[in-house]
Amino acid sequence: MTNQAQALNVNITSRFWTRYLNMTVENALPYQWRALNDEVPVDVPEGAAWGENGSQFSHSLRNLRIAAGREEGVFSGQPFQDTDVSKWLEAASYALRRKNAGLNVDELEAHVNEAIELFEGAQDEDGYLDTKFELDLPAEKRFKGLRWSHELYTMGHFIEAAVAHYEVTGSKRALDIAERVANCIGHNFGDGEGQVHGPDGHPEIELALARLYEATGERRWLDLAAWFIRVRGTDPEFFDEQDAAGGPQFYTDLHMPLKYFVQDEPILDKQHAEGHAVRLLYLAAAVSKVGRLLNDQKMLDTAERLWTNIVKHRMYITGAVGSCQVGESFSFDDDLPNDLVYGETCASVAMLFYGKSLMETKPRGSVADVMEKELFNGVLSGVQLDGTRYFYVNPLEADPAASKGNPTKAHILTRRAGWFDCACCPANLGRLITSLDQYLYTVSNDGKTVYAHQFVANKTEFEDGFTIEQTQAGDEYPWSGDITFHVSNPNGLDKKVAVRIPQWSKDYTLEVNGEAVELPVVDGFVTVDASAADTEIHLVLDMSVRRVRASLRVRADIGKLAVARGPIVFCMEQVDNKGPLWLDGMSADANVSESYEPDLLDGVEVLKVKGSRLESPTDDQYRAVDAPLTEREETLTMIPYYAWCNRAEGQMQVWVRETK
C-alpha cells in the first residue's frame, strides 16, 4: 500500500499544464461564478445533453442566499443544484494555491469565503444541508425519497469541498460545517432502529466520507463510508419501499432500472461495469479508497475487477466511458459506437479519481497509462481552450446535420455550450485541473520509493529535504518525450525513484547520471536508486506517430484506423479537410509528416497524412457495382482530439477508413 501524504509541496512548471491552470484560475472559475450567479444562460439545444429543462439560469447561488435568509424567493433548478456551487468551491479552494505562482487570487478568495458563508447560513441546526429540501419540502420528507433526491450526493460534494478548503488554507470553517453534515448523516443512516437502511440513488457520499476521515482522523467517517458501500444493492426493493411509504418523488417520467443506480445487486458482487457511468465510477473509486484504508480484500478485489472490465472492454481510445446515451451509461462489452457515445466529461474525471486510488494501493504503469489517456484526451476535450464553454458529451464522430436531424443523436453537440441545466461537468473539470498536483506521484507505504508516473514538469518537495524536479526539453511534453528527473537527497535517505515507461512507447533510452543503463521494467516502471546526494535520470520516449486498430470485438471500428502520438489521440475536423469526412481513408503505412504549430490552438502538433478520398462515377443514390469506386490521393490533416471544436462548427472523426 502507498501513502500520498509525503508529497509536501508540488509546483507545476509545465508550459502545457500551467496554461490550463492559469486559464482555470483567471477565466474558467470567474466565468463559472458568473454562471452560478445567473449571469450566464443555459444555451444548449432543448433536449440535448441536459438542455432547457425548466430553468434558463442556474439559480444555484440564489437558492443558497434564500436558504441563508439573505433573499426572498423559492427554490429553482435540479434537486442537486447545490452541488454546482460545492464543486466550484472545491476547485476554487485548490486554485488559491496559484497565489504562490504569482497569480492574483484575491477576488477568487473573496468568492470562496462568500460561498462558505452561504453554506453556513443555509445549514439547519441538526447539520442538514440541502436547499431543495430546506426550501421546498417539509422536514419529515428528508431521506425518504432517495432514488432521485440526491440528498447525500449533494451533501457529499460539500464535504469534499470543505476538505479541499481545509487542506489548502488550514481553516476549519468549512470543515466544521462538513462535520455537522456528517453527524446528521450518521444519526439518520445505519442498521439501528429508526435509521434509514439504504443508500442514496447517486453514489458520492462514500468517497466524501473517506476523504473526511483522511482529513480529520475520525474513524467513524470511514466506518460510515464502508457501511454505505456494503449496504448498496443488498435490498433491491429499498427505493420502491420508500416510494410506497409516501416519500417525495422526482423525475417521475424517468423509469430507470436498478442497474442504473448500481442498486440491482451488492456492489461487492458486481462482475461488470454497469449502469450510469458516473454513479458506478464514483462508487468504484470509493470502494478502492475505503478498501485500502480498511485493508478490506473484498473491496480491493471488486475495485480491480471493475477497472479491468472497463479498460479492456468498455473504454474508448480517448478514455471516454459510458457508451449509451440512455441513462448516460455503460452498455455491454465492446459496444463502443463513435457517433452515439455519451462519454460524459464527469465520467473521465471520475476515472482519474478511480485510477489515483488504485495507484495508492498498488502502483502500476498500466493504471497510470489510463490516467494519462484521460488527462490529455477524455478530460481536456470537455473544455474550450479559453475555459468558458463545455462539452457534457464527448463523441468520437460528430456531424452537425446528424445532431440536428436525428433525435437519437441530439445529445451530440458540435459546439461547446456556455452552461447546462445540469451543470455537473464545468466545475468537475475545474476541480480536477486545479488539483492536478495530487496526481503526479505516489509514495510507497514505507516512504522509500517515489513513483513518478505523470510527465508533467514540476518541482516537488517530499519529507526530509528529498526533492524531485522534472524538466522537459524542446517543445515539452506531450509534444516532446525528452524528460529529466533531477533528484536531490541531501540527507542520504534510503530512497528510490520509479519512473513509468508508457505502454505506447515502443522504444526508449534511459540514462542515470549521464550513463546509459538498462533496467528491468516491472509493473510498467524502471526503478533507480536515489540514495546519493544528487541523481539525474534522463528518459527519452519514442514519440513516433502510431496507427491503431481496435479489437475485432469492436464492431464500430472494423476496417478503421486511429492515429496517436505519445499520449495524444488525433482527429480530423472539417475545418481542415473537405467533407464529408467518412470518404477519407489512409493505409496502415501511410506517410505522415508532423510539425508543431505554436500559433494554432494555443500550440499543437499537427499531422499531415498521405491518404485518399473515395469517389464514385455517379451521384445516384444507389448504383450497380459495375461502376467501380476510385481512390483519389488526398492529404489528411489531423489535430489533437482535445482541441477539436475550437474554430468552426463542422464534422469531426477520430477513426478513419483503412485503405490498402
PDB file of C-alpha atoms in Angstrom, residues 87-229:
ATOM      1  CA  LYS A  87     -17.690  21.609  -6.833  1.00  0.00           C
ATOM      2  CA  TRP A  88     -16.853  25.192  -7.738  1.00  0.00           C
ATOM      3  CA  LEU A  89     -15.846  25.774  -4.104  1.00  0.00           C
ATOM      4  CA  GLU A  90     -13.580  22.728  -4.197  1.00  0.00           C
ATOM      5  CA  ALA A  91     -11.968  23.849  -7.461  1.00  0.00           C
ATOM      6  CA  ALA A  92     -11.547  27.419  -6.264  1.00  0.00           C
ATOM      7  CA  SER A  93     -10.060  26.277  -2.952  1.00  0.00           C
ATOM      8  CA  TYR A  94      -7.371  24.334  -4.791  1.00  0.00           C
ATOM      9  CA  ALA A  95      -6.899  27.318  -7.094  1.00  0.00           C
ATOM     10  CA  LEU A  96      -5.927  29.548  -4.166  1.00  0.00           C
ATOM     11  CA  ARG A  97      -2.531  27.839  -4.233  1.00  0.00           C
ATOM     12  CA  ARG A  98      -1.821  29.562  -7.558  1.00  0.00           C
ATOM     13  CA  LYS A  99      -1.079  32.653  -5.490  1.00  0.00           C
ATOM     14  CA  ASN A 100       2.321  31.027  -4.999  1.00  0.00           C
ATOM     15  CA  ALA A 101       2.727  31.099  -8.791  1.00  0.00           C
ATOM     16  CA  GLY A 102       2.194  34.857  -8.878  1.00  0.00           C
ATOM     17  CA  LEU A 103      -1.498  34.936  -9.774  1.00  0.00           C
ATOM     18  CA  ASN A 104      -3.872  37.407  -8.140  1.00  0.00           C
ATOM     19  CA  VAL A 105      -6.486  35.280  -6.383  1.00  0.00           C
ATOM     20  CA  ASP A 106      -7.918  37.966  -4.098  1.00  0.00           C
ATOM     21  CA  GLU A 107     -11.300  38.143  -5.845  1.00  0.00           C
ATOM     22  CA  LEU A 108     -11.462  34.356  -6.081  1.00  0.00           C
ATOM     23  CA  GLU A 109     -10.719  34.077  -2.372  1.00  0.00           C
ATOM     24  CA  ALA A 110     -13.490  36.565  -1.603  1.00  0.00           C
ATOM     25  CA  HIS A 111     -15.956  34.420  -3.561  1.00  0.00           C
ATOM     26  CA  VAL A 112     -14.720  31.299  -1.755  1.00  0.00           C
ATOM     27  CA  ASN A 113     -15.426  32.968   1.593  1.00  0.00           C
ATOM     28  CA  GLU A 114     -18.817  34.135   0.356  1.00  0.00           C
ATOM     29  CA  ALA A 115     -19.769  30.611  -0.698  1.00  0.00           C
ATOM     30  CA  ILE A 116     -18.741  29.184   2.678  1.00  0.00           C
ATOM     31  CA  GLU A 117     -20.792  31.879   4.451  1.00  0.00           C
ATOM     32  CA  LEU A 118     -23.826  30.937   2.366  1.00  0.00           C
ATOM     33  CA  PHE A 119     -23.499  27.239   3.149  1.00  0.00           C
ATOM     34  CA  GLU A 120     -23.019  28.097   6.827  1.00  0.00           C
ATOM     35  CA  GLY A 121     -26.133  30.249   6.811  1.00  0.00           C
ATOM     36  CA  ALA A 122     -28.173  27.658   4.922  1.00  0.00           C
ATOM     37  CA  GLN A 123     -27.320  24.740   7.222  1.00  0.00           C
ATOM     38  CA  ASP A 124     -30.042  23.585   9.615  1.00  0.00           C
ATOM     39  CA  GLU A 125     -29.375  23.188  13.331  1.00  0.00           C
ATOM     40  CA  ASP A 126     -29.162  19.394  13.021  1.00  0.00           C
ATOM     41  CA  GLY A 127     -26.497  19.684  10.307  1.00  0.00           C
ATOM     42  CA  TYR A 128     -28.789  19.010   7.334  1.00  0.00           C
ATOM     43  CA  LEU A 129     -27.692  20.935   4.256  1.00  0.00           C
ATOM     44  CA  ASP A 130     -29.689  20.710   1.017  1.00  0.00           C
ATOM     45  CA  THR A 131     -31.584  23.770  -0.194  1.00  0.00           C
ATOM     46  CA  LYS A 132     -34.034  21.765  -2.321  1.00  0.00           C
ATOM     47  CA  PHE A 133     -35.490  20.181   0.804  1.00  0.00           C
ATOM     48  CA  GLU A 134     -34.940  23.145   3.092  1.00  0.00           C
ATOM     49  CA  LEU A 135     -36.901  25.455   0.792  1.00  0.00           C
ATOM     50  CA  ASP A 136     -39.340  23.119  -0.962  1.00  0.00           C
ATOM     51  CA  LEU A 137     -40.289  20.223   1.298  1.00  0.00           C
ATOM     52  CA  PRO A 138     -41.258  19.567   4.929  1.00  0.00           C
ATOM     53  CA  ALA A 139     -38.578  18.183   7.228  1.00  0.00           C
ATOM     54  CA  GLU A 140     -40.329  14.827   7.589  1.00  0.00           C
ATOM     55  CA  LYS A 141     -39.698  14.143   3.881  1.00  0.00           C
ATOM     56  CA  ARG A 142     -35.917  14.189   4.267  1.00  0.00           C
ATOM     57  CA  PHE A 143     -34.116  10.973   3.316  1.00  0.00           C
ATOM     58  CA  LYS A 144     -37.463   9.423   2.324  1.00  0.00           C
ATOM     59  CA  GLY A 145     -37.117   9.563  -1.483  1.00  0.00           C
ATOM     60  CA  LEU A 146     -33.518   8.547  -2.045  1.00  0.00           C
ATOM     61  CA  ARG A 147     -33.967   7.070  -5.509  1.00  0.00           C
ATOM     62  CA  TRP A 148     -33.783  10.551  -7.062  1.00  0.00           C
ATOM     63  CA  SER A 149     -33.469  13.044  -4.206  1.00  0.00           C
ATOM     64  CA  HIS A 150     -29.658  13.263  -4.401  1.00  0.00           C
ATOM     65  CA  GLU A 151     -29.527  14.420  -0.767  1.00  0.00           C
ATOM     66  CA  LEU A 152     -26.391  12.503   0.189  1.00  0.00           C
ATOM     67  CA  TYR A 153     -24.849  13.225  -3.211  1.00  0.00           C
ATOM     68  CA  THR A 154     -25.403  16.924  -2.550  1.00  0.00           C
ATOM     69  CA  MET A 155     -24.002  16.820   0.969  1.00  0.00           C
ATOM     70  CA  GLY A 156     -21.092  14.655  -0.132  1.00  0.00           C
ATOM     71  CA  HIS A 157     -19.934  17.228  -2.634  1.00  0.00           C
ATOM     72  CA  PHE A 158     -19.940  19.893   0.053  1.00  0.00           C
ATOM     73  CA  ILE A 159     -17.889  17.625   2.322  1.00  0.00           C
ATOM     74  CA  GLU A 160     -15.310  17.183  -0.441  1.00  0.00           C
ATOM     75  CA  ALA A 161     -15.175  20.954  -0.973  1.00  0.00           C
ATOM     76  CA  ALA A 162     -14.699  21.524   2.746  1.00  0.00           C
ATOM     77  CA  VAL A 163     -11.843  19.014   2.884  1.00  0.00           C
ATOM     78  CA  ALA A 164     -10.141  20.762  -0.035  1.00  0.00           C
ATOM     79  CA  HIS A 165     -10.536  24.166   1.616  1.00  0.00           C
ATOM     80  CA  TYR A 166      -9.076  22.846   4.866  1.00  0.00           C
ATOM     81  CA  GLU A 167      -6.137  21.205   3.081  1.00  0.00           C
ATOM     82  CA  VAL A 168      -5.265  24.414   1.250  1.00  0.00           C
ATOM     83  CA  THR A 169      -5.952  27.072   3.886  1.00  0.00           C
ATOM     84  CA  GLY A 170      -5.792  25.262   7.215  1.00  0.00           C
ATOM     85  CA  SER A 171      -9.079  26.952   8.145  1.00  0.00           C
ATOM     86  CA  LYS A 172     -11.674  24.701   9.760  1.00  0.00           C
ATOM     87  CA  ARG A 173     -14.630  26.942   8.987  1.00  0.00           C
ATOM     88  CA  ALA A 174     -15.909  24.867   6.069  1.00  0.00           C
ATOM     89  CA  LEU A 175     -14.700  21.638   7.668  1.00  0.00           C
ATOM     90  CA  ASP A 176     -16.801  22.319  10.777  1.00  0.00           C
ATOM     91  CA  ILE A 177     -19.868  22.655   8.555  1.00  0.00           C
ATOM     92  CA  ALA A 178     -18.931  19.389   6.850  1.00  0.00           C
ATOM     93  CA  GLU A 179     -18.569  17.542  10.138  1.00  0.00           C
ATOM     94  CA  ARG A 180     -22.012  18.754  11.199  1.00  0.00           C
ATOM     95  CA  VAL A 181     -23.309  17.402   7.869  1.00  0.00           C
ATOM     96  CA  ALA A 182     -21.612  14.066   8.509  1.00  0.00           C
ATOM     97  CA  ASN A 183     -23.023  13.939  12.034  1.00  0.00           C
ATOM     98  CA  CYS A 184     -26.512  14.447  10.598  1.00  0.00           C
ATOM     99  CA  ILE A 185     -25.979  11.613   8.130  1.00  0.00           C
ATOM    100  CA  GLY A 186     -24.511   9.318  10.766  1.00  0.00           C
ATOM    101  CA  HIS A 187     -27.502   9.966  13.020  1.00  0.00           C
ATOM    102  CA  ASN A 188     -30.004   9.150  10.289  1.00  0.00           C
ATOM    103  CA  PHE A 189     -28.346   6.207   8.489  1.00  0.00           C
ATOM    104  CA  GLY A 190     -27.318   2.795   9.756  1.00  0.00           C
ATOM    105  CA  ASP A 191     -28.636  -0.533  10.989  1.00  0.00           C
ATOM    106  CA  GLY A 192     -30.248   0.837  14.141  1.00  0.00           C
ATOM    107  CA  GLU A 193     -33.939   1.152  14.864  1.00  0.00           C
ATOM    108  CA  GLY A 194     -35.435   4.234  13.232  1.00  0.00           C
ATOM    109  CA  GLN A 195     -32.481   4.724  10.923  1.00  0.00           C
ATOM    110  CA  VAL A 196     -32.540   4.578   7.114  1.00  0.00           C
ATOM    111  CA  HIS A 197     -31.223   1.217   5.934  1.00  0.00           C
ATOM    112  CA  GLY A 198     -30.288   2.071   2.347  1.00  0.00           C
ATOM    113  CA  PRO A 199     -28.132   4.299   0.141  1.00  0.00           C
ATOM    114  CA  ASP A 200     -28.590   7.430  -1.939  1.00  0.00           C
ATOM    115  CA  GLY A 201     -29.537   6.855  -5.568  1.00  0.00           C
ATOM    116  CA  HIS A 202     -26.369   8.647  -6.669  1.00  0.00           C
ATOM    117  CA  PRO A 203     -23.134   7.418  -5.044  1.00  0.00           C
ATOM    118  CA  GLU A 204     -20.796  10.188  -3.825  1.00  0.00           C
ATOM    119  CA  ILE A 205     -21.130  10.244  -0.047  1.00  0.00           C
ATOM    120  CA  GLU A 206     -18.918   7.152   0.173  1.00  0.00           C
ATOM    121  CA  LEU A 207     -15.965   8.963  -1.367  1.00  0.00           C
ATOM    122  CA  ALA A 208     -16.670  12.144   0.603  1.00  0.00           C
ATOM    123  CA  LEU A 209     -16.731  10.390   3.978  1.00  0.00           C
ATOM    124  CA  ALA A 210     -13.467   8.596   3.216  1.00  0.00           C
ATOM    125  CA  ARG A 211     -11.852  11.950   2.411  1.00  0.00           C
ATOM    126  CA  LEU A 212     -13.311  13.432   5.599  1.00  0.00           C
ATOM    127  CA  TYR A 213     -11.724  10.576   7.552  1.00  0.00           C
ATOM    128  CA  GLU A 214      -8.349  11.262   5.930  1.00  0.00           C
ATOM    129  CA  ALA A 215      -8.609  14.964   6.838  1.00  0.00           C
ATOM    130  CA  THR A 216      -9.795  14.523  10.435  1.00  0.00           C
ATOM    131  CA  GLY A 217      -8.662  11.054  11.517  1.00  0.00           C
ATOM    132  CA  GLU A 218     -12.209  10.372  12.803  1.00  0.00           C
ATOM    133  CA  ARG A 219     -12.672   6.620  12.302  1.00  0.00           C
ATOM    134  CA  ARG A 220     -16.491   6.866  12.381  1.00  0.00           C
ATOM    135  CA  TRP A 221     -16.491   8.600   8.996  1.00  0.00           C
ATOM    136  CA  LEU A 222     -14.529   5.740   7.436  1.00  0.00           C
ATOM    137  CA  ASP A 223     -16.835   3.185   9.040  1.00  0.00           C
ATOM    138  CA  LEU A 224     -19.875   5.071   7.748  1.00  0.00           C
ATOM    139  CA  ALA A 225     -18.400   5.156   4.235  1.00  0.00           C
ATOM    140  CA  ALA A 226     -17.877   1.386   4.434  1.00  0.00           C
ATOM    141  CA  TRP A 227     -21.459   0.922   5.618  1.00  0.00           C
ATOM    142  CA  PHE A 228     -22.827   2.789   2.609  1.00  0.00           C
ATOM    143  CA  ILE A 229     -20.711   0.618   0.298  1.00  0.00           C
TER     144      ILE A 229
END
